[in-house]
XYZ file of N, CA and C in Angstrom:
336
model
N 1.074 34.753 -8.550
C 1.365 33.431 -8.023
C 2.215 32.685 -9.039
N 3.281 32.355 -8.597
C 4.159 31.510 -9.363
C 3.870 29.600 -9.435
N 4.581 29.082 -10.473
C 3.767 27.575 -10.119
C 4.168 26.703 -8.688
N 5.171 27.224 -7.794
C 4.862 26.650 -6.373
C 4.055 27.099 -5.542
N 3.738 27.871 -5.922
C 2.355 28.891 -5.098
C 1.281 27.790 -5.346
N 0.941 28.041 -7.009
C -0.452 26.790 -7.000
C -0.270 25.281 -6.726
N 1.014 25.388 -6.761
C 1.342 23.470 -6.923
C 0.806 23.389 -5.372
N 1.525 23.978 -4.448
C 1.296 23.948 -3.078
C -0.149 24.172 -2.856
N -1.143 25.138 -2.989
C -2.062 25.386 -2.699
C -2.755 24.639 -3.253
N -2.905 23.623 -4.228
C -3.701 22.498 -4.755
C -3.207 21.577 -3.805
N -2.019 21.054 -3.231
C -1.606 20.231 -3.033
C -2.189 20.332 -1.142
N -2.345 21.509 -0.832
C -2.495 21.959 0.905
C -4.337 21.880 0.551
N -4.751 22.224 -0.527
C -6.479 21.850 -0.043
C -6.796 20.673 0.120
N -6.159 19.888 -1.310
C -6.480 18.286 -1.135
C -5.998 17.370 0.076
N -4.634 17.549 0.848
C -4.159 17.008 1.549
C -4.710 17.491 3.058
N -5.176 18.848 2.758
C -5.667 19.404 4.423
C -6.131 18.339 5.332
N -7.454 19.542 5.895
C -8.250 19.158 6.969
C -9.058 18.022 6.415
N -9.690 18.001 4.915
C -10.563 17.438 5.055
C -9.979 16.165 4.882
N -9.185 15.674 4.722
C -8.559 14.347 4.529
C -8.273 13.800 6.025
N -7.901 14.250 6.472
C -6.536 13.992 7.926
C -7.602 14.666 9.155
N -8.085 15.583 9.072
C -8.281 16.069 10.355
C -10.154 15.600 10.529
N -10.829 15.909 9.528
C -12.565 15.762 9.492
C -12.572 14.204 9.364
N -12.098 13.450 8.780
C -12.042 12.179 8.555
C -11.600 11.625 9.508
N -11.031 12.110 10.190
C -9.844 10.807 11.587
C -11.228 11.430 12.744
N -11.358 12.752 12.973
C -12.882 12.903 13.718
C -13.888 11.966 13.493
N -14.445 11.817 12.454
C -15.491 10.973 12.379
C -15.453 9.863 11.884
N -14.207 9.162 11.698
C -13.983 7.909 11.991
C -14.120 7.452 13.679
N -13.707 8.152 14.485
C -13.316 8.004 16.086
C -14.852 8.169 16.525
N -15.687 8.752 15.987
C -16.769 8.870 16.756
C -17.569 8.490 16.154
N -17.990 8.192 14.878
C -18.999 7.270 14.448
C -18.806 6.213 13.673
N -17.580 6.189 13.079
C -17.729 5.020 12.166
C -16.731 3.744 13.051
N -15.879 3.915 13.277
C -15.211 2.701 14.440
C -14.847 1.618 12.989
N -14.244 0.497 13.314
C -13.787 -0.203 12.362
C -14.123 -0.566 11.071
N -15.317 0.131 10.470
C -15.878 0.059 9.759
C -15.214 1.708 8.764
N -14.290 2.489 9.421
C -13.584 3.382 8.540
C -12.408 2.610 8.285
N -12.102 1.541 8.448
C -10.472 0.973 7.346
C -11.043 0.764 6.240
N -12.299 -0.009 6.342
C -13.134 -0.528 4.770
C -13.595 0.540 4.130
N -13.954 1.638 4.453
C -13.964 2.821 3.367
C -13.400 3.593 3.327
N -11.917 3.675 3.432
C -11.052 4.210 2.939
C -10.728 3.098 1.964
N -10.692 2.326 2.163
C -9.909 1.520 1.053
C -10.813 1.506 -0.166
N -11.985 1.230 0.310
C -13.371 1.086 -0.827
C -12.846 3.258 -1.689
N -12.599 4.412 -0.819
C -12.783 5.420 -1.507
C -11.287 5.332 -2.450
N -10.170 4.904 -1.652
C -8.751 4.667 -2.536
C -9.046 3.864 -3.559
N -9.707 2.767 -3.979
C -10.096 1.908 -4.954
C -11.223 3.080 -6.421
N -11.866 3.845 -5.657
C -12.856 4.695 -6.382
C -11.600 5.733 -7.150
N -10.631 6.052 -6.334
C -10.170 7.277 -6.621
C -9.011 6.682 -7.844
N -8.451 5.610 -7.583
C -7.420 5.156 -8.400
C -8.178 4.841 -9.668
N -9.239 4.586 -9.627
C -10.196 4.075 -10.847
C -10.870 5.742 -12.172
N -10.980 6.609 -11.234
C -11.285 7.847 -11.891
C -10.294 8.615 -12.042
N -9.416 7.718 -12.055
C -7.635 8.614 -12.376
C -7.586 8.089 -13.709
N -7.932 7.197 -14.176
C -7.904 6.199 -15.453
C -8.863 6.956 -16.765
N -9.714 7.911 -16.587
C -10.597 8.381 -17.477
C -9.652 9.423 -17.899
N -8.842 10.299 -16.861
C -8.216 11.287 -16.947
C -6.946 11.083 -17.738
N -6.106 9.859 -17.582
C -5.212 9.419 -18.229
C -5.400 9.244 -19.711
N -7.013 8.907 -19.760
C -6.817 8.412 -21.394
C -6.959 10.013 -22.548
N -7.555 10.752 -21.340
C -8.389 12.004 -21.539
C -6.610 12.797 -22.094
N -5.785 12.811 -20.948
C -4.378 13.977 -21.263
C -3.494 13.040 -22.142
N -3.662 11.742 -22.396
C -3.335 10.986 -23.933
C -3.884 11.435 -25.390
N -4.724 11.842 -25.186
C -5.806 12.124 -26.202
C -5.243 13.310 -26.981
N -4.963 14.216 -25.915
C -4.609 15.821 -26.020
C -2.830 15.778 -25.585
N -2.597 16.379 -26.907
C -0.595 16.441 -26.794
C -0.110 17.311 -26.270
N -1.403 18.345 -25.457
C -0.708 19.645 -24.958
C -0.152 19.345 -23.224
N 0.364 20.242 -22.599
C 0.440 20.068 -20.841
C -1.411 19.878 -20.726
N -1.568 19.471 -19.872
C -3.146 19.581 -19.251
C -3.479 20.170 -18.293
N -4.418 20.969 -18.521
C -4.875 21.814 -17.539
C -6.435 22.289 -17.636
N -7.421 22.674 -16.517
C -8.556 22.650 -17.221
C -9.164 23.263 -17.892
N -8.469 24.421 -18.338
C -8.396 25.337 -19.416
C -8.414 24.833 -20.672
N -7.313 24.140 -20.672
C -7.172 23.744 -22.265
C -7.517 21.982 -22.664
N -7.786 21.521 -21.568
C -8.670 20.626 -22.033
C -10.058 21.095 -22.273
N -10.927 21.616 -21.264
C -12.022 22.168 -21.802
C -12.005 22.936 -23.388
N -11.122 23.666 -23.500
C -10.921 24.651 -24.594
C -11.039 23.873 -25.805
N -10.259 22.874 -26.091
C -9.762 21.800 -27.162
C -11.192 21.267 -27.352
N -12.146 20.550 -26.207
C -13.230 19.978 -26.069
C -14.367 20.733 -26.290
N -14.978 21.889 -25.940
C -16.155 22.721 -25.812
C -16.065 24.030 -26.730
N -14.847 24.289 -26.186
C -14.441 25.730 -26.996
C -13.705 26.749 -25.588
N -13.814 28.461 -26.242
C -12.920 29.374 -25.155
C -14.348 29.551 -24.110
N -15.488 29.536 -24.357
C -16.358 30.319 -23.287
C -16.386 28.651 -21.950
N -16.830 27.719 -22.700
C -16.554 26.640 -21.568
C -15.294 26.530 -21.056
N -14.361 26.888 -21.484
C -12.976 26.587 -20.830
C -13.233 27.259 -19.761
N -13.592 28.983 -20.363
C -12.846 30.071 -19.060
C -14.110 29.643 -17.752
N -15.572 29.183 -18.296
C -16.138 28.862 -17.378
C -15.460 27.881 -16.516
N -15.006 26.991 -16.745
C -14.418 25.681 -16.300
C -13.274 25.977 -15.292
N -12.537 27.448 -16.011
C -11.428 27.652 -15.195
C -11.847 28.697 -14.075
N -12.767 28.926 -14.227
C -13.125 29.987 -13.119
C -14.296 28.917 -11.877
N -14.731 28.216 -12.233
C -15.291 26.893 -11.150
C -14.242 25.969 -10.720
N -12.845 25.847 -11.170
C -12.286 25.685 -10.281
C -11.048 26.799 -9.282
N -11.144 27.479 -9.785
C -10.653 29.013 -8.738
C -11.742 29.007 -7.582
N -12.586 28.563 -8.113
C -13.866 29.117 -6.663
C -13.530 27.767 -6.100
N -13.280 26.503 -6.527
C -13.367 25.525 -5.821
C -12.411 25.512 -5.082
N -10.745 25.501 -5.539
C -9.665 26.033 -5.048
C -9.831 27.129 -3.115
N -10.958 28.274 -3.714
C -10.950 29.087 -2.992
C -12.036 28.422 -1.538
N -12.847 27.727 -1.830
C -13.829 27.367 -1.115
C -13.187 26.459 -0.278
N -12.026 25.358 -1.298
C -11.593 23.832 -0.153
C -10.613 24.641 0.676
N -9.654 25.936 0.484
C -8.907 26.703 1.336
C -9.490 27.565 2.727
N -10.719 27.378 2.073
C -11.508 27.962 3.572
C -12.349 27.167 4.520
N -12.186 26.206 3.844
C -12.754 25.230 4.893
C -11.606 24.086 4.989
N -10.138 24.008 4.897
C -9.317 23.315 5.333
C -8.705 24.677 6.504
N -9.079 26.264 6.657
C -8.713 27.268 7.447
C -9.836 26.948 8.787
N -10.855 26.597 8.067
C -11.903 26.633 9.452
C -11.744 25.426 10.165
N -10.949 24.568 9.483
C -11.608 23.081 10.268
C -9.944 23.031 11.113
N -8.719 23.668 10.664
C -7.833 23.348 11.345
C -8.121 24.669 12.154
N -8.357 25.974 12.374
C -9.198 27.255 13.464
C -9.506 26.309 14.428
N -10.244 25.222 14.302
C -11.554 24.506 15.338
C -10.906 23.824 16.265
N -9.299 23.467 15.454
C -8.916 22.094 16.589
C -8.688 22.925 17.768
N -8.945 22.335 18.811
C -7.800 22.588 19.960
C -6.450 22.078 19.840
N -5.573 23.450 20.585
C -3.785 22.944 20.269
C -3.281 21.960 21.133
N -4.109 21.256 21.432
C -3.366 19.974 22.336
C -3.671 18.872 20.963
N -4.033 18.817 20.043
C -4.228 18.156 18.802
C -2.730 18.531 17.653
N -2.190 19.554 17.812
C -0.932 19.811 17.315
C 0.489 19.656 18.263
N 0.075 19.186 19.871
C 1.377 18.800 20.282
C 1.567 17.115 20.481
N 2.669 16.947 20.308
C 2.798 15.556 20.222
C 2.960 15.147 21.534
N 2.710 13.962 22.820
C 3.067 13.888 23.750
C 3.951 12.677 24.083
């Protein structure tokens, strides 16, 4: 895998199903106007735990990655642990952004 392979495939788990497709579902059927206020309440959470991370790849002069931040921080056995929990995580949000777009019906992918 080259780095548009992972850039994309980080970029296709986070952005998938579970954002856009599981969320707009259960906004429509259970939450009703009361999903504008938590999205905004989770965009407010998310912009805020971007800020730990910033001070975190300031800290460290290398590229960041969770390899070598762990590595720098814990040592090599927590890193490779670190880097191998997120390969599984990677692998896990790709199979359930596969199952949840499997589920739609294709009248949900044509525009009318």
């Amino acid at each position: 895998m080259n780095l548009f392979d992972l850039v994309a495939f980080g970029v296709g788990c986070t952005v998938g199903s579970g954002v856009f497709v599981l969320a707009g579902m259960a906004a429509s059927e259970y939450a009703g106007p009361a999903s504008s206020v938590s999205y905004l309440l989770a965009g407010l959470v998310a912009s805020l735990s971007g800020l730990p991370y910033a001070e975190l790849s300031a800290a460290f002069p290398l590229d960041g990655s969770t390899y070598s931040y762990a590595y720098i921080a814990l040592g090599e056995v927590f890193a490779v642990i670190s880097s191998l929990c997120q390969t599984l995580e990677y692998g896990a949000a790709g199979a359930a952004v596969a199952r949840s777009a499997s589920a739609l019906p294709v009248s949900c992918y044509l525009h009318r």
